[in-house]
Short mmCIF file of N, CA and C in Angstrom, two decimals:
data_model
loop_
_atom_site.label_atom_id
_atom_site.label_comp_id
_atom_site.label_asym_id
_atom_site.label_seq_id
_atom_site.Cartn_x
_atom_site.Cartn_y
_atom_site.Cartn_z
N UNK J 6 13.11 39.37 -2.47
CA UNK J 6 12.31 38.13 -2.41
C UNK J 6 13.14 36.75 -2.44
N UNK J 7 13.14 35.97 -1.38
CA UNK J 7 13.90 34.78 -1.46
C UNK J 7 13.11 33.69 -1.10
N UNK J 8 12.67 32.91 -2.05
CA UNK J 8 11.97 31.59 -1.73
C UNK J 8 10.66 31.96 -0.94
N UNK J 9 9.94 32.83 -1.34
CA UNK J 9 8.70 33.13 -0.56
C UNK J 9 8.81 34.32 0.55
N UNK J 10 10.10 34.63 1.01
CA UNK J 10 10.27 35.58 2.06
C UNK J 10 10.34 37.02 1.50
N UNK J 11 9.69 38.05 2.24
CA UNK J 11 9.79 39.24 1.73
C UNK J 11 10.63 40.06 2.81
N UNK J 12 11.43 40.97 2.27
CA UNK J 12 12.48 41.84 3.15
C UNK J 12 11.92 43.12 3.16
N UNK J 13 11.79 43.93 4.23
CA UNK J 13 11.41 45.29 4.30
C UNK J 13 12.67 46.01 4.99
N UNK J 14 13.13 46.96 4.33
CA UNK J 14 14.31 47.89 4.80
C UNK J 14 13.90 49.08 5.60
N UNK J 15 14.47 49.23 6.83
CA UNK J 15 13.90 50.29 7.58
C UNK J 15 15.17 50.57 8.56
N UNK J 16 15.76 51.75 8.66
CA UNK J 16 16.73 52.24 9.47
C UNK J 16 17.92 51.19 9.65
N UNK J 17 18.46 51.07 8.49
CA UNK J 17 19.86 50.24 8.22
C UNK J 17 19.67 48.88 8.75
N UNK J 18 18.41 48.14 8.56
CA UNK J 18 18.33 46.85 8.84
C UNK J 18 17.06 46.23 8.00
N UNK J 19 17.01 44.99 8.02
CA UNK J 19 15.68 44.47 7.35
C UNK J 19 14.81 43.73 8.33
N UNK J 20 13.65 43.68 8.11
CA UNK J 20 12.57 42.91 8.77
C UNK J 20 12.04 41.96 7.60
N UNK J 21 11.88 40.63 8.12
CA UNK J 21 11.45 39.53 7.21
C UNK J 21 10.05 39.00 7.50
N UNK J 22 9.30 38.66 6.59
CA UNK J 22 8.00 37.92 6.68
C UNK J 22 7.89 36.92 5.57
N UNK J 23 6.90 36.11 5.53
CA UNK J 23 6.52 35.17 4.69
C UNK J 23 5.24 35.46 4.12
N UNK J 24 5.02 36.09 2.99
CA UNK J 24 3.86 36.33 2.37
C UNK J 24 3.21 35.03 1.78
N UNK J 25 4.18 34.13 1.29
CA UNK J 25 3.93 33.01 0.51
C UNK J 25 3.57 31.80 1.36
N UNK J 26 2.29 31.44 1.61
CA UNK J 26 1.71 30.49 2.62
C UNK J 26 2.07 29.04 2.04
N UNK J 27 2.86 28.87 1.08
CA UNK J 27 2.98 27.53 0.62
C UNK J 27 4.44 26.94 0.92
N UNK J 28 5.19 27.72 1.99
CA UNK J 28 6.50 27.42 2.36
C UNK J 28 6.33 26.11 3.09
N UNK J 29 7.22 25.26 2.93
CA UNK J 29 7.23 23.95 3.53
C UNK J 29 8.64 23.45 3.86
N UNK J 30 8.70 22.52 4.73
CA UNK J 30 10.10 21.97 5.03
C UNK J 30 10.80 22.80 6.12
N UNK J 31 12.17 22.63 5.99
CA UNK J 31 12.92 23.43 6.87
C UNK J 31 13.23 24.92 6.25
N UNK J 32 13.12 25.92 7.12
CA UNK J 32 13.40 27.34 6.47
C UNK J 32 14.50 27.83 7.38
N UNK J 33 15.65 28.40 6.57
CA UNK J 33 16.63 29.05 7.45
C UNK J 33 16.74 30.51 6.96
N UNK J 34 16.57 31.43 7.97
CA UNK J 34 16.38 32.87 7.69
C UNK J 34 17.90 33.33 7.38
N UNK J 35 18.15 34.22 6.69
CA UNK J 35 19.60 34.68 6.46
C UNK J 35 19.96 35.82 7.43
N UNK J 36 21.12 35.96 7.99
CA UNK J 36 21.45 36.86 8.92
C UNK J 36 21.67 38.29 8.34
N UNK J 37 22.03 38.37 6.92
CA UNK J 37 22.20 39.66 6.33
C UNK J 37 21.47 39.43 5.00
N UNK J 38 20.95 40.55 4.36
CA UNK J 38 20.41 40.45 3.27
C UNK J 38 20.61 41.95 2.31
N UNK J 39 20.52 41.86 1.03
CA UNK J 39 20.70 42.99 0.25
C UNK J 39 19.39 43.11 -0.79
N UNK J 40 18.72 43.92 -0.74
CA UNK J 40 17.59 44.16 -1.74
C UNK J 40 18.01 44.66 -3.18
N UNK J 41 19.27 44.88 -3.16
CA UNK J 41 19.84 45.49 -4.50
C UNK J 41 19.66 46.90 -4.52
N UNK J 42 19.21 47.60 -3.58
CA UNK J 42 19.01 49.10 -3.65
C UNK J 42 19.82 49.68 -2.37
N UNK J 43 19.56 49.03 -1.18
CA UNK J 43 19.79 49.57 0.02
C UNK J 43 21.24 48.83 0.56
N UNK J 44 21.56 47.78 -0.15
CA UNK J 44 22.92 47.22 0.29
C UNK J 44 22.67 46.16 1.29
N UNK J 45 23.72 45.51 1.74
CA UNK J 45 23.86 44.57 2.67
C UNK J 45 23.66 45.21 4.23
N UNK J 46 22.61 44.60 4.84
CA UNK J 46 22.50 44.93 6.21
C UNK J 46 21.74 43.67 6.97
N UNK J 47 21.89 43.83 8.32
CA UNK J 47 21.41 42.62 9.05
C UNK J 47 19.89 42.41 8.95
N UNK J 48 19.60 41.24 9.21
CA UNK J 48 17.97 40.97 9.32
C UNK J 48 17.82 40.79 10.77
N UNK J 49 17.15 41.77 11.27
CA UNK J 49 16.88 42.11 12.73
C UNK J 49 15.55 41.79 13.44
N UNK J 50 14.45 41.49 12.56
CA UNK J 50 13.26 41.32 13.11
C UNK J 50 12.28 40.51 12.10
N UNK J 51 11.10 39.95 12.77
CA UNK J 51 10.22 39.30 11.90
C UNK J 51 9.06 40.41 12.05
N UNK J 52 8.32 40.50 10.96
CA UNK J 52 7.18 41.33 10.72
C UNK J 52 6.06 41.04 11.77
N UNK J 53 5.59 41.90 12.51
CA UNK J 53 4.64 41.73 13.52
C UNK J 53 3.20 41.45 12.89
N UNK J 54 2.98 42.00 11.84
CA UNK J 54 1.71 41.88 10.96
C UNK J 54 1.53 40.50 10.39
N UNK J 55 2.56 40.06 9.79
CA UNK J 55 2.44 38.70 8.94
C UNK J 55 3.23 37.73 9.47
N UNK J 56 4.53 37.89 9.98
CA UNK J 56 5.26 36.77 10.49
C UNK J 56 5.33 35.78 9.40
N UNK J 57 5.14 34.44 9.84
CA UNK J 57 5.00 33.41 9.15
C UNK J 57 3.67 32.46 9.32
N UNK J 58 2.64 33.28 9.59
CA UNK J 58 1.33 32.60 9.76
C UNK J 58 0.86 31.86 8.39
N UNK J 59 0.11 30.91 8.70
CA UNK J 59 -0.35 30.25 7.48
C UNK J 59 0.54 29.24 6.79
N UNK J 60 1.87 29.31 7.18
CA UNK J 60 2.56 28.33 6.54
C UNK J 60 2.80 27.06 7.31
N UNK J 61 1.49 26.22 7.29
CA UNK J 61 1.43 25.11 7.94
C UNK J 61 2.38 24.11 7.57
N UNK J 62 3.09 24.11 6.56
CA UNK J 62 3.87 23.01 5.84
C UNK J 62 5.35 23.24 6.47
N UNK J 63 5.68 24.40 7.22
CA UNK J 63 6.91 24.40 7.86
C UNK J 63 7.21 23.44 8.90
N UNK J 64 8.28 22.73 8.83
CA UNK J 64 8.69 21.81 9.77
C UNK J 64 9.69 22.43 10.86
N UNK J 65 10.55 23.40 10.58
CA UNK J 65 11.40 24.05 11.39
C UNK J 65 11.71 25.53 10.71
N UNK J 66 12.23 26.37 11.71
CA UNK J 66 12.59 27.58 11.18
C UNK J 66 13.78 27.96 12.16
N UNK J 67 14.92 28.08 11.31
CA UNK J 67 16.17 28.51 12.02
C UNK J 67 16.34 30.00 11.89
N UNK J 68 16.46 30.68 13.10
CA UNK J 68 16.38 32.23 13.21
C UNK J 68 17.93 32.64 13.72
N UNK J 69 18.58 33.33 12.82
CA UNK J 69 20.03 33.65 13.25
C UNK J 69 19.95 34.68 14.36
N UNK J 70 21.13 34.79 14.97
CA UNK J 70 21.32 35.56 16.20
C UNK J 70 21.17 37.03 16.05
N UNK J 71 21.19 37.43 14.63
CA UNK J 71 20.94 38.85 14.33
C UNK J 71 19.33 39.24 14.66
N UNK J 72 18.63 38.34 14.56
CA UNK J 72 17.06 38.63 14.76
C UNK J 72 16.86 38.83 16.41
N UNK J 73 16.91 39.99 16.71
CA UNK J 73 16.66 40.21 18.29
C UNK J 73 15.21 40.76 18.56
N UNK J 74 14.32 40.65 17.49
CA UNK J 74 12.90 40.93 17.76
C UNK J 74 12.10 40.10 16.90
N UNK J 75 11.46 39.08 17.59
CA UNK J 75 10.51 38.23 16.78
C UNK J 75 9.18 38.18 17.66
N UNK J 76 8.08 38.03 16.95
CA UNK J 76 6.77 37.87 17.57
C UNK J 76 6.32 36.53 17.71
N UNK J 77 5.79 36.02 18.84
CA UNK J 77 5.38 34.67 18.94
C UNK J 77 4.50 34.19 17.84
N UNK J 78 3.45 35.14 17.44
CA UNK J 78 2.78 34.70 16.42
C UNK J 78 3.45 34.40 14.99
N UNK J 79 4.74 34.48 15.11
CA UNK J 79 5.51 34.03 13.99
C UNK J 79 5.22 32.77 13.44
N UNK J 80 4.92 31.89 14.34
CA UNK J 80 4.50 30.39 13.98
C UNK J 80 3.11 30.10 14.54
N UNK J 81 2.84 30.59 15.70
CA UNK J 81 1.57 30.11 16.18
C UNK J 81 0.71 31.34 16.40
N UNK J 82 -0.34 31.35 15.48
CA UNK J 82 -1.30 32.48 15.60
C UNK J 82 -2.08 32.65 16.70
N UNK J 83 -2.36 33.83 17.02
CA UNK J 83 -3.38 34.27 18.16
C UNK J 83 -4.65 33.73 17.94
N UNK J 84 -5.44 33.20 18.87
CA UNK J 84 -6.73 32.92 18.60
C UNK J 84 -7.77 33.66 19.32
#
C-alpha cells in the first residue's frame, strides 16, 4: 500500500488501483513496485474493477510508460 494505492501481483507484474477514495491533488503512479514478498516488478495495468473511481479530489494522475493497459473508467466512471 502506498498512499491509498493497492498493488496486486500477477505474472511477474503489478496491477494498481485506489481503494481509498480520499485521494486528492496530483498522483504519480510508480513504474516499479515491490510488495516485500514478490520483489520489484513493473506496474503494467490499472484494475478494471476499481481503477480510481470515486477519487473526485484528484487533480491529475501521471501514468508511467510501463502501464500499457488502463481502463477509461480509471477516472471517468461509466453511467
